[in-house]
Amino acid sequence: VVLADCLGICLVDTKTNIFSIIHAGHRGTRGNIGVNALKQMLSLGANTRDIKAVFSPCISALNYEVSQDFANGLDKLLGDALAKVFFQKNSKFFFDLRTANEFLLRQAGVSEIVHMNACTFSDERLFSFRQNKTTKRLGFCALKKTP
């Protein structure tokens, strides 16, 4: 998947090797794309207790400035967690893609989540659309064949 500053999520059932790779930007997060992908995996025979999630680098909360009305409707999806993922600092508003998606997946029963905590905006080794208008970031999942 092409990611720019968005969060890439790889969900893998470690027993069945059923997997999903997800582009979780703000629209996908609002649409609960991670949990929807999880439901598709379960319909194919995956089991929530065997699923591991890996989160790619993405724009960090402190660099993801959004409008004040960005939070409209998110309270229904995130409930009390909204206060942890949408916040104000120095009259600007920010959103935490990583924490929002982690909350949603944990709520759906995924307990093992690994983060690659680099920020695409501030880490010069990574590409960032907000930083330099480039979308040169791809996400992928690779499964190791077991003997």
mmCIF file of N, CA and C in Angstrom:
data_model
loop_
_atom_site.group_PDB
_atom_site.id
_atom_site.type_symbol
_atom_site.label_atom_id
_atom_site.label_comp_id
_atom_site.label_asym_id
_atom_site.label_seq_id
_atom_site.Cartn_x
_atom_site.Cartn_y
_atom_site.Cartn_z
ATOM 1 N N VAL A 1 0.842 -1.190 0.000
ATOM 2 C CA VAL A 1 0.000 0.000 0.000
ATOM 3 C C VAL A 1 0.880 1.243 0.000
ATOM 4 N N VAL A 2 0.397 2.318 -0.583
ATOM 5 C CA VAL A 2 1.088 3.608 -0.565
ATOM 6 C C VAL A 2 0.629 4.351 0.678
ATOM 7 N N LEU A 3 1.571 4.938 1.425
ATOM 8 C CA LEU A 3 1.213 5.472 2.731
ATOM 9 C C LEU A 3 1.401 6.972 2.943
ATOM 10 N N ALA A 4 2.335 7.628 2.341
ATOM 11 C CA ALA A 4 2.643 9.038 2.651
ATOM 12 C C ALA A 4 2.861 9.178 4.157
ATOM 13 N N ASP A 5 2.030 9.937 4.885
ATOM 14 C CA ASP A 5 2.178 10.086 6.339
ATOM 15 C C ASP A 5 1.228 9.194 7.124
ATOM 16 N N CYS A 6 0.406 8.445 6.424
ATOM 17 C CA CYS A 6 -0.617 7.627 7.075
ATOM 18 C C CYS A 6 -0.002 6.399 7.744
ATOM 19 N N LEU A 7 -0.787 5.795 8.605
ATOM 20 C CA LEU A 7 -0.369 4.601 9.322
ATOM 21 C C LEU A 7 -0.626 3.358 8.479
ATOM 22 N N GLY A 8 0.388 2.544 8.328
ATOM 23 C CA GLY A 8 0.218 1.230 7.723
ATOM 24 C C GLY A 8 0.070 0.214 8.840
ATOM 25 N N ILE A 9 -0.891 -0.664 8.703
ATOM 26 C CA ILE A 9 -1.102 -1.710 9.709
ATOM 27 C C ILE A 9 -1.053 -3.057 9.003
ATOM 28 N N CYS A 10 -0.254 -3.948 9.543
ATOM 29 C CA CYS A 10 -0.228 -5.325 9.058
ATOM 30 C C CYS A 10 -0.813 -6.195 10.165
ATOM 31 N N LEU A 11 -1.896 -6.873 9.861
ATOM 32 C CA LEU A 11 -2.504 -7.833 10.783
ATOM 33 C C LEU A 11 -2.165 -9.226 10.277
ATOM 34 N N VAL A 12 -1.629 -10.067 11.155
ATOM 35 C CA VAL A 12 -1.244 -11.423 10.759
ATOM 36 C C VAL A 12 -1.736 -12.414 11.801
ATOM 37 N N ASP A 13 -2.451 -13.433 11.342
ATOM 38 C CA ASP A 13 -2.784 -14.555 12.207
ATOM 39 C C ASP A 13 -1.575 -15.489 12.141
ATOM 40 N N THR A 14 -0.866 -15.624 13.240
ATOM 41 C CA THR A 14 0.397 -16.366 13.253
ATOM 42 C C THR A 14 0.215 -17.877 13.120
ATOM 43 N N LYS A 15 -1.008 -18.363 13.241
ATOM 44 C CA LYS A 15 -1.246 -19.805 13.071
ATOM 45 C C LYS A 15 -1.724 -20.147 11.667
ATOM 46 N N THR A 16 -2.589 -19.316 11.088
ATOM 47 C CA THR A 16 -3.148 -19.628 9.767
ATOM 48 C C THR A 16 -2.447 -18.885 8.632
ATOM 49 N N ASN A 17 -1.630 -17.877 8.979
ATOM 50 C CA ASN A 17 -0.972 -16.992 8.009
ATOM 51 C C ASN A 17 -1.957 -16.150 7.200
ATOM 52 N N ILE A 18 -3.174 -16.030 7.665
ATOM 53 C CA ILE A 18 -4.114 -15.089 7.055
ATOM 54 C C ILE A 18 -3.662 -13.699 7.477
ATOM 55 N N PHE A 19 -3.537 -12.794 6.500
ATOM 56 C CA PHE A 19 -3.050 -11.465 6.853
ATOM 57 C C PHE A 19 -3.778 -10.385 6.069
ATOM 58 N N SER A 20 -3.618 -9.172 6.553
ATOM 59 C CA SER A 20 -4.198 -8.005 5.898
ATOM 60 C C SER A 20 -3.227 -6.846 6.051
ATOM 61 N N ILE A 21 -3.110 -6.053 5.014
ATOM 62 C CA ILE A 21 -2.313 -4.835 5.103
ATOM 63 C C ILE A 21 -3.249 -3.662 4.846
ATOM 64 N N ILE A 22 -3.153 -2.660 5.692
ATOM 65 C CA ILE A 22 -4.171 -1.612 5.765
ATOM 66 C C ILE A 22 -3.538 -0.231 5.693
ATOM 67 N N HIS A 23 -4.166 0.646 4.938
ATOM 68 C CA HIS A 23 -3.810 2.070 4.888
ATOM 69 C C HIS A 23 -4.781 2.785 5.819
ATOM 70 N N ALA A 24 -4.303 3.176 6.994
ATOM 71 C CA ALA A 24 -5.162 3.801 8.005
ATOM 72 C C ALA A 24 -4.818 5.277 8.154
ATOM 73 N N GLY A 25 -5.328 6.076 7.249
ATOM 74 C CA GLY A 25 -5.236 7.526 7.393
ATOM 75 C C GLY A 25 -6.415 8.004 8.216
ATOM 76 N N HIS A 26 -6.683 9.296 8.202
ATOM 77 C CA HIS A 26 -7.791 9.778 9.030
ATOM 78 C C HIS A 26 -9.135 9.268 8.516
ATOM 79 N N ARG A 27 -9.311 9.123 7.220
ATOM 80 C CA ARG A 27 -10.586 8.607 6.692
ATOM 81 C C ARG A 27 -10.771 7.130 7.048
ATOM 82 N N GLY A 28 -9.719 6.357 6.860
ATOM 83 C CA GLY A 28 -9.797 4.941 7.211
ATOM 84 C C GLY A 28 -10.016 4.734 8.696
ATOM 85 N N THR A 29 -9.357 5.546 9.496
ATOM 86 C CA THR A 29 -9.529 5.455 10.943
ATOM 87 C C THR A 29 -10.974 5.769 11.316
ATOM 88 N N ARG A 30 -11.524 6.830 10.740
ATOM 89 C CA ARG A 30 -12.943 7.176 10.982
ATOM 90 C C ARG A 30 -13.870 6.032 10.574
ATOM 91 N N GLY A 31 -13.498 5.327 9.529
ATOM 92 C CA GLY A 31 -14.299 4.202 9.049
ATOM 93 C C GLY A 31 -13.977 2.889 9.739
ATOM 94 N N ASN A 32 -13.114 2.945 10.763
ATOM 95 C CA ASN A 32 -12.728 1.761 11.532
ATOM 96 C C ASN A 32 -12.163 0.663 10.630
ATOM 97 N N ILE A 33 -11.298 1.071 9.709
ATOM 98 C CA ILE A 33 -10.767 0.161 8.698
ATOM 99 C C ILE A 33 -9.998 -1.023 9.291
ATOM 100 N N GLY A 34 -9.283 -0.796 10.383
ATOM 101 C CA GLY A 34 -8.539 -1.885 11.004
ATOM 102 C C GLY A 34 -9.451 -2.985 11.511
ATOM 103 N N VAL A 35 -10.517 -2.599 12.195
ATOM 104 C CA VAL A 35 -11.467 -3.582 12.723
ATOM 105 C C VAL A 35 -12.242 -4.241 11.585
ATOM 106 N N ASN A 36 -12.564 -3.488 10.548
ATOM 107 C CA ASN A 36 -13.243 -4.086 9.388
ATOM 108 C C ASN A 36 -12.358 -5.132 8.712
ATOM 109 N N ALA A 37 -11.064 -4.844 8.596
ATOM 110 C CA ALA A 37 -10.129 -5.824 8.029
ATOM 111 C C ALA A 37 -10.039 -7.050 8.936
ATOM 112 N N LEU A 38 -10.007 -6.818 10.234
ATOM 113 C CA LEU A 38 -9.979 -7.916 11.199
ATOM 114 C C LEU A 38 -11.204 -8.819 11.020
ATOM 115 N N LYS A 39 -12.367 -8.232 10.864
ATOM 116 C CA LYS A 39 -13.596 -9.019 10.665
ATOM 117 C C LYS A 39 -13.511 -9.863 9.394
ATOM 118 N N GLN A 40 -12.938 -9.299 8.337
ATOM 119 C CA GLN A 40 -12.760 -10.069 7.100
ATOM 120 C C GLN A 40 -11.826 -11.257 7.334
ATOM 121 N N MET A 41 -10.753 -11.015 8.086
ATOM 122 C CA MET A 41 -9.819 -12.098 8.395
ATOM 123 C C MET A 41 -10.509 -13.203 9.191
ATOM 124 N N LEU A 42 -11.323 -12.810 10.160
ATOM 125 C CA LEU A 42 -12.043 -13.792 10.977
ATOM 126 C C LEU A 42 -13.000 -14.614 10.117
ATOM 127 N N SER A 43 -13.608 -13.976 9.121
ATOM 128 C CA SER A 43 -14.529 -14.698 8.231
ATOM 129 C C SER A 43 -13.790 -15.723 7.362
ATOM 130 N N LEU A 44 -12.476 -15.546 7.224
ATOM 131 C CA LEU A 44 -11.659 -16.482 6.440
ATOM 132 C C LEU A 44 -11.022 -17.577 7.300
ATOM 133 N N GLY A 45 -11.263 -17.519 8.619
ATOM 134 C CA GLY A 45 -10.736 -18.554 9.497
ATOM 135 C C GLY A 45 -9.677 -18.110 10.479
ATOM 136 N N ALA A 46 -9.346 -16.838 10.505
ATOM 137 C CA ALA A 46 -8.378 -16.331 11.482
ATOM 138 C C ALA A 46 -9.026 -16.323 12.868
ATOM 139 N N ASN A 47 -8.181 -16.249 13.897
ATOM 140 C CA ASN A 47 -8.658 -16.201 15.275
ATOM 141 C C ASN A 47 -8.038 -14.983 15.955
ATOM 142 N N THR A 48 -8.850 -14.175 16.595
ATOM 143 C CA THR A 48 -8.363 -12.934 17.209
ATOM 144 C C THR A 48 -7.189 -13.185 18.149
ATOM 145 N N ARG A 49 -7.235 -14.254 18.921
ATOM 146 C CA ARG A 49 -6.162 -14.493 19.901
ATOM 147 C C ARG A 49 -4.817 -14.802 19.236
ATOM 148 N N ASP A 50 -4.832 -15.156 17.942
ATOM 149 C CA ASP A 50 -3.594 -15.476 17.229
ATOM 150 C C ASP A 50 -3.112 -14.329 16.341
ATOM 151 N N ILE A 51 -3.790 -13.201 16.407
ATOM 152 C CA ILE A 51 -3.459 -12.087 15.513
ATOM 153 C C ILE A 51 -2.475 -11.134 16.170
ATOM 154 N N LYS A 52 -1.456 -10.804 15.395
ATOM 155 C CA LYS A 52 -0.449 -9.827 15.801
ATOM 156 C C LYS A 52 -0.583 -8.640 14.850
ATOM 157 N N ALA A 53 -0.530 -7.440 15.392
ATOM 158 C CA ALA A 53 -0.592 -6.224 14.573
ATOM 159 C C ALA A 53 0.767 -5.540 14.601
ATOM 160 N N VAL A 54 1.197 -5.072 13.448
ATOM 161 C CA VAL A 54 2.434 -4.289 13.350
ATOM 162 C C VAL A 54 2.064 -2.946 12.737
ATOM 163 N N PHE A 55 2.426 -1.872 13.437
ATOM 164 C CA PHE A 55 2.146 -0.508 12.985
ATOM 165 C C PHE A 55 3.405 0.090 12.376
ATOM 166 N N SER A 56 3.284 0.607 11.171
ATOM 167 C CA SER A 56 4.410 1.239 10.476
ATOM 168 C C SER A 56 4.703 2.613 11.078
ATOM 169 N N PRO A 57 5.835 3.205 10.696
ATOM 170 C CA PRO A 57 6.027 4.619 11.030
ATOM 171 C C PRO A 57 4.898 5.431 10.392
ATOM 172 N N CYS A 58 4.526 6.505 11.034
ATOM 173 C CA CYS A 58 3.519 7.419 10.486
ATOM 174 C C CYS A 58 3.757 8.789 11.113
ATOM 175 N N ILE A 59 2.981 9.756 10.711
ATOM 176 C CA ILE A 59 3.123 11.081 11.293
ATOM 177 C C ILE A 59 2.726 11.016 12.768
ATOM 178 N N SER A 60 3.526 11.618 13.622
ATOM 179 C CA SER A 60 3.242 11.584 15.058
ATOM 180 C C SER A 60 2.153 12.590 15.409
ATOM 181 N N ALA A 61 1.560 12.388 16.562
ATOM 182 C CA ALA A 61 0.476 13.265 17.013
ATOM 183 C C ALA A 61 0.922 14.724 17.074
ATOM 184 N N LEU A 62 2.126 14.979 17.524
ATOM 185 C CA LEU A 62 2.592 16.365 17.670
ATOM 186 C C LEU A 62 2.861 17.050 16.339
ATOM 187 N N ASN A 63 2.895 16.290 15.261
ATOM 188 C CA ASN A 63 3.096 16.869 13.929
ATOM 189 C C ASN A 63 1.868 16.775 13.034
ATOM 190 N N TYR A 64 0.804 16.155 13.537
ATOM 191 C CA TYR A 64 -0.401 15.977 12.724
ATOM 192 C C TYR A 64 -1.452 17.007 13.137
ATOM 193 N N GLU A 65 -1.272 18.218 12.636
ATOM 194 C CA GLU A 65 -2.203 19.301 12.947
ATOM 195 C C GLU A 65 -3.470 19.146 12.111
ATOM 196 N N VAL A 66 -4.610 19.309 12.774
ATOM 197 C CA VAL A 66 -5.918 19.178 12.128
ATOM 198 C C VAL A 66 -6.792 20.361 12.529
ATOM 199 N N SER A 67 -7.953 20.468 11.912
ATOM 200 C CA SER A 67 -8.875 21.553 12.255
ATOM 201 C C SER A 67 -9.644 21.208 13.532
ATOM 202 N N GLN A 68 -10.221 22.219 14.141
ATOM 203 C CA GLN A 68 -10.982 22.011 15.370
ATOM 204 C C GLN A 68 -12.178 21.087 15.138
ATOM 205 N N ASP A 69 -12.814 21.196 13.986
ATOM 206 C CA ASP A 69 -13.993 20.367 13.722
ATOM 207 C C ASP A 69 -13.642 18.945 13.266
ATOM 208 N N PHE A 70 -12.366 18.633 13.197
ATOM 209 C CA PHE A 70 -11.907 17.293 12.821
ATOM 210 C C PHE A 70 -12.526 16.217 13.718
ATOM 211 N N ALA A 71 -12.716 16.536 14.995
ATOM 212 C CA ALA A 71 -13.212 15.555 15.966
ATOM 213 C C ALA A 71 -14.699 15.263 15.829
ATOM 214 N N ASN A 72 -15.413 16.051 15.023
ATOM 215 C CA ASN A 72 -16.854 15.831 14.874
ATOM 216 C C ASN A 72 -17.143 14.389 14.469
ATOM 217 N N GLY A 73 -17.934 13.715 15.260
ATOM 218 C CA GLY A 73 -18.315 12.339 14.969
ATOM 219 C C GLY A 73 -17.367 11.287 15.521
ATOM 220 N N LEU A 74 -16.142 11.678 15.868
ATOM 221 C CA LEU A 74 -15.190 10.690 16.384
ATOM 222 C C LEU A 74 -15.560 10.194 17.777
ATOM 223 N N ASP A 75 -16.340 10.977 18.519
ATOM 224 C CA ASP A 75 -16.725 10.559 19.865
ATOM 225 C C ASP A 75 -17.547 9.270 19.832
ATOM 226 N N LYS A 76 -18.349 9.079 18.795
ATOM 227 C CA LYS A 76 -19.145 7.846 18.674
ATOM 228 C C LYS A 76 -18.242 6.634 18.478
ATOM 229 N N LEU A 77 -17.163 6.812 17.754
ATOM 230 C CA LEU A 77 -16.236 5.721 17.466
ATOM 231 C C LEU A 77 -15.283 5.458 18.632
ATOM 232 N N LEU A 78 -14.768 6.533 19.222
ATOM 233 C CA LEU A 78 -13.697 6.410 20.209
ATOM 234 C C LEU A 78 -14.135 6.591 21.658
ATOM 235 N N GLY A 79 -15.323 7.130 21.888
ATOM 236 C CA GLY A 79 -15.796 7.333 23.261
ATOM 237 C C GLY A 79 -14.830 8.175 24.071
ATOM 238 N N ASP A 80 -14.544 7.720 25.293
ATOM 239 C CA ASP A 80 -13.650 8.457 26.194
ATOM 240 C C ASP A 80 -12.221 8.536 25.671
ATOM 241 N N ALA A 81 -11.841 7.639 24.778
ATOM 242 C CA ALA A 81 -10.481 7.651 24.224
ATOM 243 C C ALA A 81 -10.240 8.866 23.332
ATOM 244 N N LEU A 82 -11.308 9.548 22.911
ATOM 245 C CA LEU A 82 -11.148 10.726 22.055
ATOM 246 C C LEU A 82 -10.225 11.753 22.698
ATOM 247 N N ALA A 83 -10.320 11.926 24.013
ATOM 248 C CA ALA A 83 -9.484 12.906 24.715
ATOM 249 C C ALA A 83 -7.999 12.550 24.638
ATOM 250 N N LYS A 84 -7.674 11.288 24.402
ATOM 251 C CA LYS A 84 -6.275 10.864 24.299
ATOM 252 C C LYS A 84 -5.716 11.039 22.892
ATOM 253 N N VAL A 85 -6.592 11.096 21.895
ATOM 254 C CA VAL A 85 -6.116 11.115 20.512
ATOM 255 C C VAL A 85 -6.371 12.427 19.782
ATOM 256 N N PHE A 86 -7.203 13.284 20.337
ATOM 257 C CA PHE A 86 -7.493 14.599 19.755
ATOM 258 C C PHE A 86 -7.270 15.616 20.853
ATOM 259 N N PHE A 87 -6.300 16.513 20.637
ATOM 260 C CA PHE A 87 -5.973 17.444 21.711
ATOM 261 C C PHE A 87 -5.559 18.798 21.147
ATOM 262 N N GLN A 88 -5.575 19.771 22.033
ATOM 263 C CA GLN A 88 -5.228 21.143 21.668
ATOM 264 C C GLN A 88 -3.934 21.536 22.363
ATOM 265 N N LYS A 89 -3.079 22.234 21.618
ATOM 266 C CA LYS A 89 -1.830 22.752 22.177
ATOM 267 C C LYS A 89 -1.547 24.080 21.494
ATOM 268 N N ASN A 90 -1.389 25.139 22.286
ATOM 269 C CA ASN A 90 -1.104 26.475 21.754
ATOM 270 C C ASN A 90 -2.088 26.877 20.655
ATOM 271 N N SER A 91 -3.355 26.728 20.921
ATOM 272 C CA SER A 91 -4.460 27.093 20.020
ATOM 273 C C SER A 91 -4.475 26.304 18.697
ATOM 274 N N LYS A 92 -3.723 25.214 18.625
ATOM 275 C CA LYS A 92 -3.750 24.325 17.463
ATOM 276 C C LYS A 92 -4.280 22.966 17.909
ATOM 277 N N PHE A 93 -4.844 22.227 16.953
ATOM 278 C CA PHE A 93 -5.433 20.926 17.262
ATOM 279 C C PHE A 93 -4.644 19.819 16.570
ATOM 280 N N PHE A 94 -4.527 18.682 17.252
ATOM 281 C CA PHE A 94 -3.710 17.578 16.771
ATOM 282 C C PHE A 94 -4.445 16.252 16.935
ATOM 283 N N PHE A 95 -4.073 15.276 16.087
ATOM 284 C CA PHE A 95 -4.698 13.954 16.117
ATOM 285 C C PHE A 95 -3.617 12.878 16.140
ATOM 286 N N ASP A 96 -3.838 11.846 16.925
ATOM 287 C CA ASP A 96 -2.893 10.743 17.077
ATOM 288 C C ASP A 96 -3.431 9.496 16.364
ATOM 289 N N LEU A 97 -3.017 9.314 15.117
ATOM 290 C CA LEU A 97 -3.455 8.159 14.311
ATOM 291 C C LEU A 97 -3.097 6.831 14.969
ATOM 292 N N ARG A 98 -1.884 6.764 15.474
ATOM 293 C CA ARG A 98 -1.365 5.512 16.041
ATOM 294 C C ARG A 98 -2.207 5.065 17.246
ATOM 295 N N THR A 99 -2.413 5.980 18.188
ATOM 296 C CA THR A 99 -3.149 5.632 19.405
ATOM 297 C C THR A 99 -4.618 5.342 19.109
ATOM 298 N N ALA A 100 -5.222 6.088 18.186
ATOM 299 C CA ALA A 100 -6.625 5.847 17.827
ATOM 300 C C ALA A 100 -6.798 4.436 17.270
ATOM 301 N N ASN A 101 -5.920 4.037 16.359
ATOM 302 C CA ASN A 101 -6.031 2.705 15.763
ATOM 303 C C ASN A 101 -5.683 1.602 16.753
ATOM 304 N N GLU A 102 -4.738 1.864 17.633
ATOM 305 C CA GLU A 102 -4.426 0.876 18.666
ATOM 306 C C GLU A 102 -5.646 0.666 19.566
ATOM 307 N N PHE A 103 -6.271 1.751 19.986
ATOM 308 C CA PHE A 103 -7.460 1.656 20.837
ATOM 309 C C PHE A 103 -8.543 0.805 20.164
ATOM 310 N N LEU A 104 -8.817 1.085 18.899
ATOM 311 C CA LEU A 104 -9.878 0.372 18.182
ATOM 312 C C LEU A 104 -9.569 -1.122 18.046
ATOM 313 N N LEU A 105 -8.318 -1.453 17.721
ATOM 314 C CA LEU A 105 -7.955 -2.868 17.578
ATOM 315 C C LEU A 105 -7.964 -3.594 18.918
ATOM 316 N N ARG A 106 -7.489 -2.932 19.961
ATOM 317 C CA ARG A 106 -7.518 -3.563 21.293
ATOM 318 C C ARG A 106 -8.961 -3.800 21.736
ATOM 319 N N GLN A 107 -9.826 -2.835 21.458
ATOM 320 C CA GLN A 107 -11.242 -2.985 21.788
ATOM 321 C C GLN A 107 -11.853 -4.190 21.064
ATOM 322 N N ALA A 108 -11.338 -4.484 19.883
ATOM 323 C CA ALA A 108 -11.833 -5.618 19.089
ATOM 324 C C ALA A 108 -11.166 -6.939 19.477
ATOM 325 N N GLY A 109 -10.227 -6.899 20.429
ATOM 326 C CA GLY A 109 -9.634 -8.129 20.932
ATOM 327 C C GLY A 109 -8.209 -8.415 20.513
ATOM 328 N N VAL A 110 -7.591 -7.538 19.727
ATOM 329 C CA VAL A 110 -6.187 -7.742 19.343
ATOM 330 C C VAL A 110 -5.316 -7.274 20.509
ATOM 331 N N SER A 111 -4.527 -8.180 21.069
ATOM 332 C CA SER A 111 -3.743 -7.821 22.252
ATOM 333 C C SER A 111 -2.266 -7.580 21.954
ATOM 334 N N GLU A 112 -1.762 -8.143 20.868
ATOM 335 C CA GLU A 112 -0.338 -7.979 20.557
ATOM 336 C C GLU A 112 -0.166 -6.979 19.416
ATOM 337 N N ILE A 113 0.325 -5.794 19.778
ATOM 338 C CA ILE A 113 0.522 -4.723 18.802
ATOM 339 C C ILE A 113 1.948 -4.208 18.938
ATOM 340 N N VAL A 114 2.677 -4.240 17.837
ATOM 341 C CA VAL A 114 4.065 -3.779 17.800
ATOM 342 C C VAL A 114 4.107 -2.467 17.025
ATOM 343 N N HIS A 115 4.785 -1.484 17.586
ATOM 344 C CA HIS A 115 4.883 -0.166 16.952
ATOM 345 C C HIS A 115 6.289 0.077 16.410
ATOM 346 N N MET A 116 6.364 0.609 15.202
ATOM 347 C CA MET A 116 7.607 1.179 14.684
ATOM 348 C C MET A 116 7.417 2.677 14.920
ATOM 349 N N ASN A 117 7.972 3.194 15.977
ATOM 350 C CA ASN A 117 7.605 4.515 16.483
ATOM 351 C C ASN A 117 8.189 5.712 15.749
ATOM 352 N N ALA A 118 8.846 5.530 14.644
ATOM 353 C CA ALA A 118 9.419 6.673 13.926
ATOM 354 C C ALA A 118 8.310 7.558 13.358
ATOM 355 N N CYS A 119 8.583 8.862 13.338
ATOM 356 C CA CYS A 119 7.634 9.839 12.782
ATOM 357 C C CYS A 119 8.054 10.202 11.363
ATOM 358 N N THR A 120 7.150 10.030 10.412
ATOM 359 C CA THR A 120 7.465 10.326 9.014
ATOM 360 C C THR A 120 7.745 11.809 8.788
ATOM 361 N N PHE A 121 7.186 12.665 9.607
ATOM 362 C CA PHE A 121 7.367 14.108 9.445
ATOM 363 C C PHE A 121 8.726 14.573 9.976
ATOM 364 N N SER A 122 9.126 14.071 11.138
ATOM 365 C CA SER A 122 10.337 14.593 11.779
ATOM 366 C C SER A 122 11.590 13.757 11.544
ATOM 367 N N ASP A 123 11.452 12.523 11.106
ATOM 368 C CA ASP A 123 12.613 11.665 10.867
ATOM 369 C C ASP A 123 13.069 11.850 9.419
ATOM 370 N N GLU A 124 14.229 12.437 9.231
ATOM 371 C CA GLU A 124 14.698 12.758 7.873
ATOM 372 C C GLU A 124 14.992 11.523 7.028
ATOM 373 N N ARG A 125 15.053 10.350 7.641
ATOM 374 C CA ARG A 125 15.256 9.110 6.883
ATOM 375 C C ARG A 125 13.986 8.668 6.160
ATOM 376 N N LEU A 126 12.851 9.249 6.543
ATOM 377 C CA LEU A 126 11.555 8.838 5.998
ATOM 378 C C LEU A 126 10.956 9.926 5.122
ATOM 379 N N PHE A 127 10.029 9.536 4.275
ATOM 380 C CA PHE A 127 9.329 10.489 3.410
ATOM 381 C C PHE A 127 8.046 10.947 4.087
ATOM 382 N N SER A 128 7.708 12.218 3.873
ATOM 383 C CA SER A 128 6.512 12.792 4.472
ATOM 384 C C SER A 128 5.815 13.705 3.477
ATOM 385 N N PHE A 129 4.535 13.461 3.248
ATOM 386 C CA PHE A 129 3.783 14.345 2.364
ATOM 387 C C PHE A 129 3.649 15.735 2.977
ATOM 388 N N ARG A 130 3.370 15.803 4.256
ATOM 389 C CA ARG A 130 3.213 17.112 4.903
ATOM 390 C C ARG A 130 4.536 17.879 4.956
ATOM 391 N N GLN A 131 5.623 17.163 5.023
ATOM 392 C CA GLN A 131 6.929 17.819 5.122
ATOM 393 C C GLN A 131 7.448 18.278 3.762
ATOM 394 N N ASN A 132 7.382 17.410 2.750
ATOM 395 C CA ASN A 132 7.985 17.757 1.454
ATOM 396 C C ASN A 132 7.161 17.317 0.246
ATOM 397 N N LYS A 133 5.868 17.087 0.458
ATOM 398 C CA LYS A 133 4.917 16.776 -0.627
ATOM 399 C C LYS A 133 5.269 15.523 -1.425
ATOM 400 N N THR A 134 5.919 14.549 -0.788
ATOM 401 C CA THR A 134 6.245 13.307 -1.483
ATOM 402 C C THR A 134 5.438 12.144 -0.910
ATOM 403 N N THR A 135 5.123 11.191 -1.750
ATOM 404 C CA THR A 135 4.376 9.997 -1.319
ATOM 405 C C THR A 135 5.186 8.741 -1.614
ATOM 406 N N LYS A 136 6.466 8.792 -1.371
ATOM 407 C CA LYS A 136 7.364 7.695 -1.744
ATOM 408 C C LYS A 136 7.474 6.615 -0.669
ATOM 409 N N ARG A 137 6.411 6.353 0.053
ATOM 410 C CA ARG A 137 6.467 5.347 1.106
ATOM 411 C C ARG A 137 5.494 4.225 0.805
ATOM 412 N N LEU A 138 6.007 3.014 0.815
ATOM 413 C CA LEU A 138 5.182 1.831 0.583
ATOM 414 C C LEU A 138 5.191 0.970 1.832
ATOM 415 N N GLY A 139 4.075 0.329 2.098
ATOM 416 C CA GLY A 139 4.000 -0.618 3.200
ATOM 417 C C GLY A 139 3.741 -2.005 2.637
ATOM 418 N N PHE A 140 4.316 -3.011 3.259
ATOM 419 C CA PHE A 140 4.086 -4.382 2.809
ATOM 420 C C PHE A 140 4.233 -5.331 3.983
ATOM 421 N N CYS A 141 3.678 -6.511 3.835
ATOM 422 C CA CYS A 141 3.825 -7.592 4.813
ATOM 423 C C CYS A 141 4.568 -8.726 4.134
ATOM 424 N N ALA A 142 5.494 -9.304 4.832
ATOM 425 C CA ALA A 142 6.195 -10.482 4.327
ATOM 426 C C ALA A 142 6.058 -11.582 5.369
ATOM 427 N N LEU A 143 5.648 -12.747 4.942
ATOM 428 C CA LEU A 143 5.506 -13.876 5.846
ATOM 429 C C LEU A 143 6.627 -14.869 5.586
ATOM 430 N N LYS A 144 7.265 -15.292 6.651
ATOM 431 C CA LYS A 144 8.343 -16.257 6.535
ATOM 432 C C LYS A 144 7.748 -17.661 6.442
ATOM 433 N N LYS A 145 8.169 -18.391 5.431
ATOM 434 C CA LYS A 145 7.683 -19.760 5.263
ATOM 435 C C LYS A 145 8.340 -20.639 6.319
ATOM 436 N N THR A 146 7.512 -21.364 7.041
ATOM 437 C CA THR A 146 8.057 -22.250 8.066
ATOM 438 C C THR A 146 8.164 -23.665 7.515
ATOM 439 N N PRO A 147 9.232 -24.366 7.916
ATOM 440 C CA PRO A 147 9.444 -25.726 7.390
ATOM 441 C C PRO A 147 8.379 -26.706 7.841
#
